[in-house]
């Protein structure tokens, strides 16, 4: 199955440089150019203090909030053989670096590019696609969990032929594995590979098709002598002195597909992505929420590792309403952090399971409206669902739906 997923297909047609975070605003030679976007929004949660992937957790006594979701300022410069990109993100939480990388190619071959610094992990479609162009407010829960903040520090080699086979893009990267703004906490490095195919001019340039596959091979260091391995609808505790300092596998296999079609009803777009693999996490506790228990680590995890097999996917459908500036959007995503157990077994005595093993699905719907070429309004409602478990706080569906209305200005 994993071999098949690596071969299955992904990508999108309209992935121009401006929509790809691992590129300058344009590859045409230019001096300093400044671009960016600001997203300000108001949200209402179904209940106060919920854990959420829709812009972060709500405060303990709050079920509504105004917030700056993203405030991006991108500076880049491009000359004949090289480019540099530096991007900041400013919100109510402060200022942080989002991108900082140098990219160059040889004078003889523009197809081959080398990138070094802080950049988006080249995995699949949605990770590298800019949030300033995405119709949906957030990426799917599974990708926010496995690759929080999307970036990592490392080096990447990209190959995209400029002539005969220009529909192919191949990328391989070596990264720390600890993510954005994080120092590597061990000596091991993670490897990411991506192969995509994009066809932009099918059916008299009305149809755009993209597809491809990705692979992530990494590790997580164990800080203790105890780990938990999947066994019989739960986990078995394995106590072994060799577990301490051992690097356990963190492997992902992904596939995705994008189709865009211009028709008499307006532009229709369908995008989907699937990922499965093994994710070392920790147990949910009073200090670690269920949502965070299987998140990829930015620092050395100090607790016992739980080795989970997972899968996740999303479907995004958008439909422009005729020739208007209004677009209807519908999304559905699923993240199952532990595919080896059913929800009814979670929390059962002897299984060693916690809220970190609960499967969540999200159905979202709404619309976007382009007030002008730079200003966009998004209204989106999310129904988040989990099945009942034997855990005290999860014996029924948690009331964690979220409504979002957002204004975005891009320059």
mmCIF file of C-alpha atoms in Angstrom:
data_model
loop_
_atom_site.group_PDB
_atom_site.id
_atom_site.type_symbol
_atom_site.label_atom_id
_atom_site.label_comp_id
_atom_site.label_asym_id
_atom_site.label_seq_id
_atom_site.Cartn_x
_atom_site.Cartn_y
_atom_site.Cartn_z
ATOM 1 C CA UNK A 1 0.000 0.000 0.000
ATOM 2 C CA UNK A 2 2.784 2.431 0.891
ATOM 3 C CA UNK A 3 4.606 1.785 -2.384
ATOM 4 C CA UNK A 4 1.376 2.436 -4.242
ATOM 5 C CA UNK A 5 0.798 5.736 -2.431
ATOM 6 C CA UNK A 6 4.241 6.999 -3.422
ATOM 7 C CA UNK A 7 3.316 6.457 -7.061
ATOM 8 C CA UNK A 8 -0.226 7.867 -6.821
ATOM 9 C CA UNK A 9 -0.716 11.379 -7.977
ATOM 10 C CA UNK A 10 -0.935 14.974 -6.838
ATOM 11 C CA UNK A 11 -0.564 18.670 -7.522
ATOM 12 C CA UNK A 12 -2.395 21.551 -9.170
ATOM 13 C CA UNK A 13 -2.191 23.410 -12.353
ATOM 14 C CA UNK A 14 -2.216 26.967 -11.193
ATOM 15 C CA UNK A 15 0.781 26.736 -8.878
ATOM 16 C CA UNK A 16 2.508 29.910 -9.984
ATOM 17 C CA UNK A 17 5.489 31.303 -8.126
ATOM 18 C CA UNK A 18 3.281 33.706 -6.170
ATOM 19 C CA UNK A 19 1.188 30.796 -4.842
ATOM 20 C CA UNK A 20 4.187 28.654 -3.903
ATOM 21 C CA UNK A 21 5.837 29.667 -0.640
ATOM 22 C CA UNK A 22 9.188 28.202 -1.739
ATOM 23 C CA UNK A 23 9.719 30.859 -4.399
ATOM 24 C CA UNK A 24 10.174 34.619 -4.714
ATOM 25 C CA UNK A 25 7.268 36.794 -5.863
ATOM 26 C CA UNK A 26 8.594 36.436 -9.421
ATOM 27 C CA UNK A 27 11.646 34.832 -11.030
ATOM 28 C CA UNK A 28 12.071 37.819 -13.334
ATOM 29 C CA UNK A 29 15.250 39.643 -12.194
ATOM 30 C CA UNK A 30 14.353 42.539 -9.896
ATOM 31 C CA UNK A 31 15.687 44.543 -6.990
ATOM 32 C CA UNK A 32 13.986 44.519 -3.606
ATOM 33 C CA UNK A 33 10.277 43.750 -3.911
ATOM 34 C CA UNK A 34 7.823 43.791 -1.014
ATOM 35 C CA UNK A 35 4.602 41.780 -1.046
ATOM 36 C CA UNK A 36 2.336 40.340 1.624
ATOM 37 C CA UNK A 37 -1.136 40.011 3.065
ATOM 38 C CA UNK A 38 -3.075 40.626 6.268
ATOM 39 C CA UNK A 39 -5.880 38.436 7.613
ATOM 40 C CA UNK A 40 -8.081 39.767 10.395
ATOM 41 C CA UNK A 41 -11.011 37.691 11.641
ATOM 42 C CA UNK A 42 -13.807 37.173 14.157
ATOM 43 C CA UNK A 43 -14.622 33.687 15.440
ATOM 44 C CA UNK A 44 -17.355 32.104 17.542
ATOM 45 C CA UNK A 45 -16.841 28.695 19.164
ATOM 46 C CA UNK A 46 -19.595 26.307 20.213
ATOM 47 C CA UNK A 47 -18.336 26.393 23.811
ATOM 48 C CA UNK A 48 -15.661 28.309 25.774
ATOM 49 C CA UNK A 49 -12.068 27.135 26.048
ATOM 50 C CA UNK A 50 -12.154 24.547 23.269
ATOM 51 C CA UNK A 51 -9.048 23.001 21.742
ATOM 52 C CA UNK A 52 -9.039 23.963 18.086
ATOM 53 C CA UNK A 53 -6.998 23.836 14.877
ATOM 54 C CA UNK A 54 -8.982 26.815 13.507
ATOM 55 C CA UNK A 55 -6.457 29.451 14.493
ATOM 56 C CA UNK A 56 -5.463 27.889 17.821
ATOM 57 C CA UNK A 57 -7.140 27.023 21.126
ATOM 58 C CA UNK A 58 -9.699 29.379 22.674
ATOM 59 C CA UNK A 59 -9.001 30.914 26.073
ATOM 60 C CA UNK A 60 -10.552 29.130 29.046
ATOM 61 C CA UNK A 61 -13.519 31.481 29.502
ATOM 62 C CA UNK A 62 -13.900 32.690 25.916
ATOM 63 C CA UNK A 63 -16.109 31.402 23.112
ATOM 64 C CA UNK A 64 -15.578 34.364 20.763
ATOM 65 C CA UNK A 65 -12.577 36.397 19.696
ATOM 66 C CA UNK A 66 -11.126 38.924 17.296
ATOM 67 C CA UNK A 67 -7.658 38.032 16.072
ATOM 68 C CA UNK A 68 -4.977 38.687 13.489
ATOM 69 C CA UNK A 69 -4.619 35.265 11.907
ATOM 70 C CA UNK A 70 -1.734 36.123 9.613
ATOM 71 C CA UNK A 71 0.198 39.287 8.865
ATOM 72 C CA UNK A 72 2.810 38.440 6.258
ATOM 73 C CA UNK A 73 5.504 40.745 4.927
ATOM 74 C CA UNK A 74 7.631 39.182 2.211
ATOM 75 C CA UNK A 75 10.826 40.732 0.866
ATOM 76 C CA UNK A 76 12.675 39.171 -2.053
ATOM 77 C CA UNK A 77 15.316 39.968 -4.625
ATOM 78 C CA UNK A 78 16.141 38.082 -7.830
ATOM 79 C CA UNK A 79 19.185 38.367 -10.072
ATOM 80 C CA UNK A 80 20.280 36.297 -13.059
ATOM 81 C CA UNK A 81 21.339 33.168 -11.187
ATOM 82 C CA UNK A 82 20.094 33.531 -7.602
ATOM 83 C CA UNK A 83 17.363 34.873 -5.338
ATOM 84 C CA UNK A 84 16.783 35.547 -1.660
ATOM 85 C CA UNK A 85 13.466 35.457 0.226
ATOM 86 C CA UNK A 86 12.745 36.771 3.713
ATOM 87 C CA UNK A 87 9.215 36.678 5.155
ATOM 88 C CA UNK A 88 7.887 37.814 8.540
ATOM 89 C CA UNK A 89 4.582 37.019 10.231
ATOM 90 C CA UNK A 90 3.130 39.560 12.660
ATOM 91 C CA UNK A 91 0.040 38.839 14.792
ATOM 92 C CA UNK A 92 -1.264 39.666 18.264
ATOM 93 C CA UNK A 93 1.149 36.994 19.527
ATOM 94 C CA UNK A 94 4.228 38.840 18.261
ATOM 95 C CA UNK A 95 6.610 38.838 15.320
ATOM 96 C CA UNK A 96 8.341 35.764 13.933
ATOM 97 C CA UNK A 97 10.351 34.677 10.911
ATOM 98 C CA UNK A 98 8.382 32.525 8.466
ATOM 99 C CA UNK A 99 10.789 32.161 5.531
ATOM 100 C CA UNK A 100 14.475 32.924 5.109
ATOM 101 C CA UNK A 101 16.194 31.141 2.246
ATOM 102 C CA UNK A 102 18.647 31.557 -0.591
ATOM 103 C CA UNK A 103 17.967 29.914 -3.937
ATOM 104 C CA UNK A 104 20.246 29.622 -6.968
ATOM 105 C CA UNK A 105 20.811 27.729 -10.199
ATOM 106 C CA UNK A 106 23.756 27.280 -12.558
ATOM 107 C CA UNK A 107 24.089 29.586 -15.582
ATOM 108 C CA UNK A 108 23.830 26.543 -17.877
ATOM 109 C CA UNK A 109 20.771 24.896 -16.341
ATOM 110 C CA UNK A 110 17.773 26.792 -14.950
ATOM 111 C CA UNK A 111 15.881 23.529 -14.426
ATOM 112 C CA UNK A 112 17.914 22.633 -11.352
ATOM 113 C CA UNK A 113 17.579 24.842 -8.256
ATOM 114 C CA UNK A 114 19.266 24.625 -4.854
ATOM 115 C CA UNK A 115 17.533 26.125 -1.802
ATOM 116 C CA UNK A 116 19.049 26.559 1.663
ATOM 117 C CA UNK A 117 17.608 28.070 4.834
ATOM 118 C CA UNK A 118 14.106 28.111 6.337
ATOM 119 C CA UNK A 119 11.452 27.037 3.825
ATOM 120 C CA UNK A 120 8.217 25.070 3.476
ATOM 121 C CA UNK A 121 8.598 21.324 3.657
ATOM 122 C CA UNK A 122 8.182 20.103 0.050
ATOM 123 C CA UNK A 123 5.528 17.529 0.926
ATOM 124 C CA UNK A 124 2.377 17.226 -1.157
ATOM 125 C CA UNK A 125 0.171 20.079 -2.261
ATOM 126 C CA UNK A 126 -1.367 21.994 0.632
ATOM 127 C CA UNK A 127 1.796 22.495 2.702
ATOM 128 C CA UNK A 128 3.581 24.657 0.109
ATOM 129 C CA UNK A 129 0.455 26.409 -1.218
ATOM 130 C CA UNK A 130 0.268 29.953 0.147
ATOM 131 C CA UNK A 131 -2.407 30.762 2.732
ATOM 132 C CA UNK A 132 -2.850 34.082 0.942
ATOM 133 C CA UNK A 133 -4.362 32.274 -2.063
ATOM 134 C CA UNK A 134 -6.053 29.299 -0.417
ATOM 135 C CA UNK A 135 -9.873 29.547 -0.398
ATOM 136 C CA UNK A 136 -10.228 27.705 2.915
ATOM 137 C CA UNK A 137 -9.300 29.421 6.197
ATOM 138 C CA UNK A 138 -6.913 26.690 7.381
ATOM 139 C CA UNK A 139 -5.083 23.599 6.226
ATOM 140 C CA UNK A 140 -6.524 20.218 7.155
ATOM 141 C CA UNK A 141 -6.104 19.053 10.755
ATOM 142 C CA UNK A 142 -3.791 16.170 9.788
ATOM 143 C CA UNK A 143 -1.246 18.487 8.149
ATOM 144 C CA UNK A 144 -1.366 21.013 10.966
ATOM 145 C CA UNK A 145 -0.631 18.158 13.362
ATOM 146 C CA UNK A 146 2.182 16.467 11.452
ATOM 147 C CA UNK A 147 3.821 19.608 10.052
ATOM 148 C CA UNK A 148 2.934 22.539 12.323
ATOM 149 C CA UNK A 149 3.737 25.958 10.785
ATOM 150 C CA UNK A 150 4.760 24.071 7.608
ATOM 151 C CA UNK A 151 8.428 25.182 7.641
ATOM 152 C CA UNK A 152 11.721 23.572 8.543
ATOM 153 C CA UNK A 153 15.432 24.358 8.358
ATOM 154 C CA UNK A 154 17.559 22.572 5.800
ATOM 155 C CA UNK A 155 18.534 22.312 2.154
ATOM 156 C CA UNK A 156 16.551 21.312 -0.923
ATOM 157 C CA UNK A 157 17.256 20.336 -4.513
ATOM 158 C CA UNK A 158 14.457 20.971 -7.040
ATOM 159 C CA UNK A 159 14.245 19.861 -10.653
ATOM 160 C CA UNK A 160 11.702 21.252 -13.105
ATOM 161 C CA UNK A 161 12.547 20.979 -16.831
ATOM 162 C CA UNK A 162 11.975 24.217 -18.728
ATOM 163 C CA UNK A 163 11.095 22.686 -22.097
ATOM 164 C CA UNK A 164 10.007 19.184 -23.098
ATOM 165 C CA UNK A 165 8.968 17.831 -19.694
ATOM 166 C CA UNK A 166 7.990 21.091 -17.996
ATOM 167 C CA UNK A 167 4.950 19.382 -16.398
ATOM 168 C CA UNK A 168 7.238 17.483 -13.984
ATOM 169 C CA UNK A 169 8.565 18.783 -10.677
ATOM 170 C CA UNK A 170 10.855 16.691 -8.471
ATOM 171 C CA UNK A 171 12.112 17.810 -5.061
ATOM 172 C CA UNK A 172 14.251 16.300 -2.332
ATOM 173 C CA UNK A 173 15.076 18.020 0.958
ATOM 174 C CA UNK A 174 17.135 17.306 4.057
ATOM 175 C CA UNK A 175 15.796 19.102 7.153
ATOM 176 C CA UNK A 176 16.244 19.204 10.914
ATOM 177 C CA UNK A 177 12.781 17.764 11.507
ATOM 178 C CA UNK A 178 12.061 20.068 14.440
ATOM 179 C CA UNK A 179 10.160 22.663 12.434
ATOM 180 C CA UNK A 180 9.892 26.436 12.298
ATOM 181 C CA UNK A 181 12.089 28.521 14.602
ATOM 182 C CA UNK A 182 13.395 25.398 16.336
ATOM 183 C CA UNK A 183 16.904 24.087 16.858
ATOM 184 C CA UNK A 184 17.498 20.438 16.070
ATOM 185 C CA UNK A 185 17.414 18.391 19.276
ATOM 186 C CA UNK A 186 19.362 15.406 17.897
ATOM 187 C CA UNK A 187 21.933 14.660 15.200
ATOM 188 C CA UNK A 188 19.537 12.826 12.866
ATOM 189 C CA UNK A 189 18.115 14.604 9.842
ATOM 190 C CA UNK A 190 14.823 13.965 8.032
ATOM 191 C CA UNK A 191 14.446 13.416 4.283
ATOM 192 C CA UNK A 192 11.479 14.623 2.218
ATOM 193 C CA UNK A 193 10.784 13.665 -1.393
ATOM 194 C CA UNK A 194 8.082 14.995 -3.698
ATOM 195 C CA UNK A 195 7.176 14.227 -7.318
ATOM 196 C CA UNK A 196 4.358 16.117 -9.035
ATOM 197 C CA UNK A 197 2.865 16.430 -12.508
ATOM 198 C CA UNK A 198 1.000 19.538 -13.683
ATOM 199 C CA UNK A 199 -0.915 19.993 -16.922
ATOM 200 C CA UNK A 200 -2.177 23.528 -17.478
ATOM 201 C CA UNK A 201 -3.639 23.561 -20.976
ATOM 202 C CA UNK A 202 -6.008 20.643 -21.400
ATOM 203 C CA UNK A 203 -9.416 20.904 -23.122
ATOM 204 C CA UNK A 204 -8.599 24.173 -24.894
ATOM 205 C CA UNK A 205 -7.011 25.543 -21.714
ATOM 206 C CA UNK A 206 -10.223 25.024 -19.715
ATOM 207 C CA UNK A 207 -8.969 22.026 -17.726
ATOM 208 C CA UNK A 208 -6.025 22.059 -15.334
ATOM 209 C CA UNK A 209 -4.861 18.769 -13.835
ATOM 210 C CA UNK A 210 -2.255 18.017 -11.206
ATOM 211 C CA UNK A 211 -1.246 14.899 -9.311
ATOM 212 C CA UNK A 212 1.706 13.351 -7.519
ATOM 213 C CA UNK A 213 3.120 11.624 -4.462
ATOM 214 C CA UNK A 214 5.340 12.427 -1.486
ATOM 215 C CA UNK A 215 7.390 10.632 1.123
ATOM 216 C CA UNK A 216 8.814 11.712 4.489
ATOM 217 C CA UNK A 217 11.471 9.637 6.260
ATOM 218 C CA UNK A 218 12.411 10.867 9.707
ATOM 219 C CA UNK A 219 12.917 9.913 13.341
ATOM 220 C CA UNK A 220 12.086 11.005 16.882
ATOM 221 C CA UNK A 221 14.555 10.449 19.713
ATOM 222 C CA UNK A 222 13.319 8.668 22.846
ATOM 223 C CA UNK A 223 14.308 10.303 26.120
ATOM 224 C CA UNK A 224 13.205 7.397 28.330
ATOM 225 C CA UNK A 225 13.625 3.638 28.610
ATOM 226 C CA UNK A 226 9.870 3.067 28.155
ATOM 227 C CA UNK A 227 7.846 3.199 24.946
ATOM 228 C CA UNK A 228 4.314 2.110 24.024
ATOM 229 C CA UNK A 229 3.737 0.000 20.916
ATOM 230 C CA UNK A 230 0.385 -0.808 19.234
ATOM 231 C CA UNK A 231 -1.091 -4.106 20.389
ATOM 232 C CA UNK A 232 -4.611 -5.622 20.605
ATOM 233 C CA UNK A 233 -6.753 -2.449 20.468
ATOM 234 C CA UNK A 234 -4.356 -0.481 22.592
ATOM 235 C CA UNK A 235 -0.709 -0.121 23.548
ATOM 236 C CA UNK A 236 1.749 -2.507 25.156
ATOM 237 C CA UNK A 237 4.396 -1.002 27.417
ATOM 238 C CA UNK A 238 7.948 -1.965 26.414
ATOM 239 C CA UNK A 239 10.622 -1.323 29.023
ATOM 240 C CA UNK A 240 14.141 -1.638 27.611
ATOM 241 C CA UNK A 241 17.327 0.319 28.462
ATOM 242 C CA UNK A 242 18.064 0.444 24.721
ATOM 243 C CA UNK A 243 14.955 2.578 24.156
ATOM 244 C CA UNK A 244 16.676 5.586 25.680
ATOM 245 C CA UNK A 245 18.540 7.591 23.002
ATOM 246 C CA UNK A 246 17.028 5.407 20.270
ATOM 247 C CA UNK A 247 15.547 7.177 17.255
ATOM 248 C CA UNK A 248 12.129 5.737 16.370
ATOM 249 C CA UNK A 249 10.774 5.996 12.832
ATOM 250 C CA UNK A 250 8.617 8.921 11.755
ATOM 251 C CA UNK A 251 7.450 7.993 8.249
ATOM 252 C CA UNK A 252 4.747 9.554 6.061
ATOM 253 C CA UNK A 253 3.446 8.544 2.630
ATOM 254 C CA UNK A 254 1.152 10.910 0.747
ATOM 255 C CA UNK A 255 -0.763 11.303 -2.501
ATOM 256 C CA UNK A 256 -2.870 14.144 -3.870
ATOM 257 C CA UNK A 257 -4.913 15.299 -6.828
ATOM 258 C CA UNK A 258 -6.196 18.656 -8.096
ATOM 259 C CA UNK A 259 -8.633 19.391 -10.916
ATOM 260 C CA UNK A 260 -9.717 22.854 -12.096
ATOM 261 C CA UNK A 261 -12.290 23.354 -14.846
ATOM 262 C CA UNK A 262 -13.655 26.550 -16.365
ATOM 263 C CA UNK A 263 -17.295 26.006 -17.340
ATOM 264 C CA UNK A 264 -20.459 27.972 -18.017
ATOM 265 C CA UNK A 265 -21.358 27.882 -14.304
ATOM 266 C CA UNK A 266 -18.018 29.440 -13.343
ATOM 267 C CA UNK A 267 -14.711 27.888 -12.331
ATOM 268 C CA UNK A 268 -14.931 24.551 -10.482
ATOM 269 C CA UNK A 269 -12.050 23.248 -8.393
ATOM 270 C CA UNK A 270 -11.628 19.906 -6.622
ATOM 271 C CA UNK A 271 -8.594 19.110 -4.475
ATOM 272 C CA UNK A 272 -7.830 16.110 -2.309
ATOM 273 C CA UNK A 273 -4.854 14.769 -0.397
ATOM 274 C CA UNK A 274 -4.259 11.572 1.572
ATOM 275 C CA UNK A 275 -1.473 10.727 4.011
ATOM 276 C CA UNK A 276 -0.668 7.739 6.211
ATOM 277 C CA UNK A 277 2.293 6.512 8.209
ATOM 278 C CA UNK A 278 3.846 6.224 11.662
ATOM 279 C CA UNK A 279 4.007 9.116 14.126
ATOM 280 C CA UNK A 280 5.787 8.881 17.499
ATOM 281 C CA UNK A 281 3.807 10.981 19.981
ATOM 282 C CA UNK A 282 3.088 11.170 23.685
ATOM 283 C CA UNK A 283 0.067 10.515 25.897
ATOM 284 C CA UNK A 284 -2.565 13.184 26.443
ATOM 285 C CA UNK A 285 -2.412 14.541 29.988
ATOM 286 C CA UNK A 286 -3.302 17.564 32.089
ATOM 287 C CA UNK A 287 -0.463 19.462 30.405
ATOM 288 C CA UNK A 288 -0.775 17.980 26.875
ATOM 289 C CA UNK A 289 -4.130 18.227 25.092
ATOM 290 C CA UNK A 290 -5.453 15.362 22.996
ATOM 291 C CA UNK A 291 -4.919 17.446 19.874
ATOM 292 C CA UNK A 292 -1.266 18.055 20.776
ATOM 293 C CA UNK A 293 -0.386 14.486 21.818
ATOM 294 C CA UNK A 294 0.501 13.413 18.274
ATOM 295 C CA UNK A 295 1.911 16.758 17.078
ATOM 296 C CA UNK A 296 5.425 16.723 15.656
ATOM 297 C CA UNK A 297 7.887 17.961 18.251
ATOM 298 C CA UNK A 298 9.860 21.216 18.124
ATOM 299 C CA UNK A 299 11.843 20.207 21.217
ATOM 300 C CA UNK A 300 12.921 16.926 22.732
ATOM 301 C CA UNK A 301 9.838 15.066 24.079
ATOM 302 C CA UNK A 302 10.540 14.250 27.710
ATOM 303 C CA UNK A 303 7.722 11.749 28.257
ATOM 304 C CA UNK A 304 7.390 8.175 27.050
ATOM 305 C CA UNK A 305 6.850 7.822 23.300
ATOM 306 C CA UNK A 306 3.658 6.290 21.883
ATOM 307 C CA UNK A 307 4.211 4.777 18.440
ATOM 308 C CA UNK A 308 0.995 5.394 16.498
ATOM 309 C CA UNK A 309 -0.068 4.369 13.008
ATOM 310 C CA UNK A 310 -2.210 7.142 11.527
ATOM 311 C CA UNK A 311 -4.000 8.323 8.417
ATOM 312 C CA UNK A 312 -5.768 11.465 7.281
ATOM 313 C CA UNK A 313 -7.185 13.181 4.240
ATOM 314 C CA UNK A 314 -9.192 16.132 2.969
ATOM 315 C CA UNK A 315 -11.566 17.017 0.142
ATOM 316 C CA UNK A 316 -11.931 20.636 -0.979
ATOM 317 C CA UNK A 317 -14.573 21.691 -3.494
ATOM 318 C CA UNK A 318 -15.041 25.262 -4.695
ATOM 319 C CA UNK A 319 -17.554 26.588 -7.205
ATOM 320 C CA UNK A 320 -17.512 30.095 -8.586
ATOM 321 C CA UNK A 321 -21.063 31.372 -9.008
ATOM 322 C CA UNK A 322 -21.206 32.097 -12.768
ATOM 323 C CA UNK A 323 -19.127 35.189 -13.552
ATOM 324 C CA UNK A 324 -19.638 36.797 -10.157
ATOM 325 C CA UNK A 325 -17.069 37.464 -7.450
ATOM 326 C CA UNK A 326 -18.790 34.944 -5.172
ATOM 327 C CA UNK A 327 -17.440 31.409 -4.681
ATOM 328 C CA UNK A 328 -19.086 28.638 -2.664
ATOM 329 C CA UNK A 329 -16.664 26.402 -0.720
ATOM 330 C CA UNK A 330 -17.156 22.990 0.917
ATOM 331 C CA UNK A 331 -14.453 21.062 2.753
ATOM 332 C CA UNK A 332 -14.247 17.757 4.603
ATOM 333 C CA UNK A 333 -11.214 16.386 6.413
ATOM 334 C CA UNK A 334 -10.419 13.451 8.689
ATOM 335 C CA UNK A 335 -7.480 12.763 10.989
ATOM 336 C CA UNK A 336 -7.194 9.424 12.777
ATOM 337 C CA UNK A 337 -4.045 9.497 14.975
ATOM 338 C CA UNK A 338 -4.375 5.805 15.846
ATOM 339 C CA UNK A 339 -5.787 3.509 13.155
ATOM 340 C CA UNK A 340 -5.210 0.416 15.317
ATOM 341 C CA UNK A 341 -8.050 1.104 17.730
ATOM 342 C CA UNK A 342 -11.760 1.896 17.592
ATOM 343 C CA UNK A 343 -13.057 4.903 19.517
ATOM 344 C CA UNK A 344 -15.283 2.746 21.744
ATOM 345 C CA UNK A 345 -12.121 1.077 23.118
ATOM 346 C CA UNK A 346 -10.291 4.342 23.933
ATOM 347 C CA UNK A 347 -10.071 4.837 27.687
ATOM 348 C CA UNK A 348 -10.785 1.185 28.459
ATOM 349 C CA UNK A 349 -8.726 -0.220 31.339
ATOM 350 C CA UNK A 350 -5.511 -1.889 30.201
ATOM 351 C CA UNK A 351 -5.383 -0.294 26.752
ATOM 352 C CA UNK A 352 -3.064 2.570 27.800
ATOM 353 C CA UNK A 353 -5.007 4.849 25.460
ATOM 354 C CA UNK A 354 -5.717 8.565 25.945
ATOM 355 C CA UNK A 355 -7.398 11.479 24.181
ATOM 356 C CA UNK A 356 -4.374 11.559 21.874
ATOM 357 C CA UNK A 357 -5.833 8.523 20.059
ATOM 358 C CA UNK A 358 -9.242 10.015 19.155
ATOM 359 C CA UNK A 359 -10.288 10.376 15.517
ATOM 360 C CA UNK A 360 -11.761 13.726 14.417
ATOM 361 C CA UNK A 361 -13.603 14.745 11.262
ATOM 362 C CA UNK A 362 -14.524 18.257 10.130
ATOM 363 C CA UNK A 363 -17.223 19.336 7.683
ATOM 364 C CA UNK A 364 -16.926 22.952 6.633
ATOM 365 C CA UNK A 365 -18.934 25.155 4.307
ATOM 366 C CA UNK A 366 -19.172 28.817 3.412
ATOM 367 C CA UNK A 367 -18.227 31.298 0.728
ATOM 368 C CA UNK A 368 -15.612 33.795 -0.370
ATOM 369 C CA UNK A 369 -16.339 37.153 -1.963
ATOM 370 C CA UNK A 370 -13.722 39.247 -3.754
ATOM 371 C CA UNK A 371 -14.658 42.822 -2.949
ATOM 372 C CA UNK A 372 -11.883 43.925 -5.323
ATOM 373 C CA UNK A 373 -8.626 42.519 -6.678
ATOM 374 C CA UNK A 374 -6.931 42.812 -3.276
ATOM 375 C CA UNK A 375 -9.675 42.497 -0.670
ATOM 376 C CA UNK A 376 -11.455 39.187 0.045
ATOM 377 C CA UNK A 377 -14.180 38.249 2.519
ATOM 378 C CA UNK A 378 -14.453 34.655 3.771
ATOM 379 C CA UNK A 379 -17.356 33.267 5.807
ATOM 380 C CA UNK A 380 -16.925 29.662 6.956
ATOM 381 C CA UNK A 381 -18.643 27.322 9.424
ATOM 382 C CA UNK A 382 -17.001 24.121 10.726
ATOM 383 C CA UNK A 383 -18.745 21.112 12.284
ATOM 384 C CA UNK A 384 -16.106 19.097 14.161
ATOM 385 C CA UNK A 385 -17.099 15.567 15.153
ATOM 386 C CA UNK A 386 -15.645 12.780 17.273
ATOM 387 C CA UNK A 387 -17.227 9.461 18.242
ATOM 388 C CA UNK A 388 -17.881 8.504 21.854
ATOM 389 C CA UNK A 389 -15.073 6.949 23.900
ATOM 390 C CA UNK A 390 -14.748 5.677 27.489
ATOM 391 C CA UNK A 391 -12.775 8.757 28.529
ATOM 392 C CA UNK A 392 -14.509 11.114 30.975
ATOM 393 C CA UNK A 393 -14.484 14.223 28.767
ATOM 394 C CA UNK A 394 -15.098 12.378 25.483
ATOM 395 C CA UNK A 395 -18.129 10.156 26.131
ATOM 396 C CA UNK A 396 -20.001 12.075 23.424
ATOM 397 C CA UNK A 397 -19.212 14.495 20.639
ATOM 398 C CA UNK A 398 -17.266 17.471 22.043
ATOM 399 C CA UNK A 399 -18.954 20.830 21.409
ATOM 400 C CA UNK A 400 -16.085 22.334 19.419
ATOM 401 C CA UNK A 401 -17.639 23.728 16.231
ATOM 402 C CA UNK A 402 -16.214 27.050 15.012
ATOM 403 C CA UNK A 403 -17.633 29.877 12.882
ATOM 404 C CA UNK A 404 -15.154 32.220 11.159
ATOM 405 C CA UNK A 405 -15.552 35.432 9.233
ATOM 406 C CA UNK A 406 -12.346 36.859 7.784
ATOM 407 C CA UNK A 407 -11.143 39.850 5.801
ATOM 408 C CA UNK A 408 -7.920 39.551 3.826
ATOM 409 C CA UNK A 409 -5.962 42.263 2.050
ATOM 410 C CA UNK A 410 -3.134 41.229 -0.243
ATOM 411 C CA UNK A 411 -0.577 43.467 -1.914
#
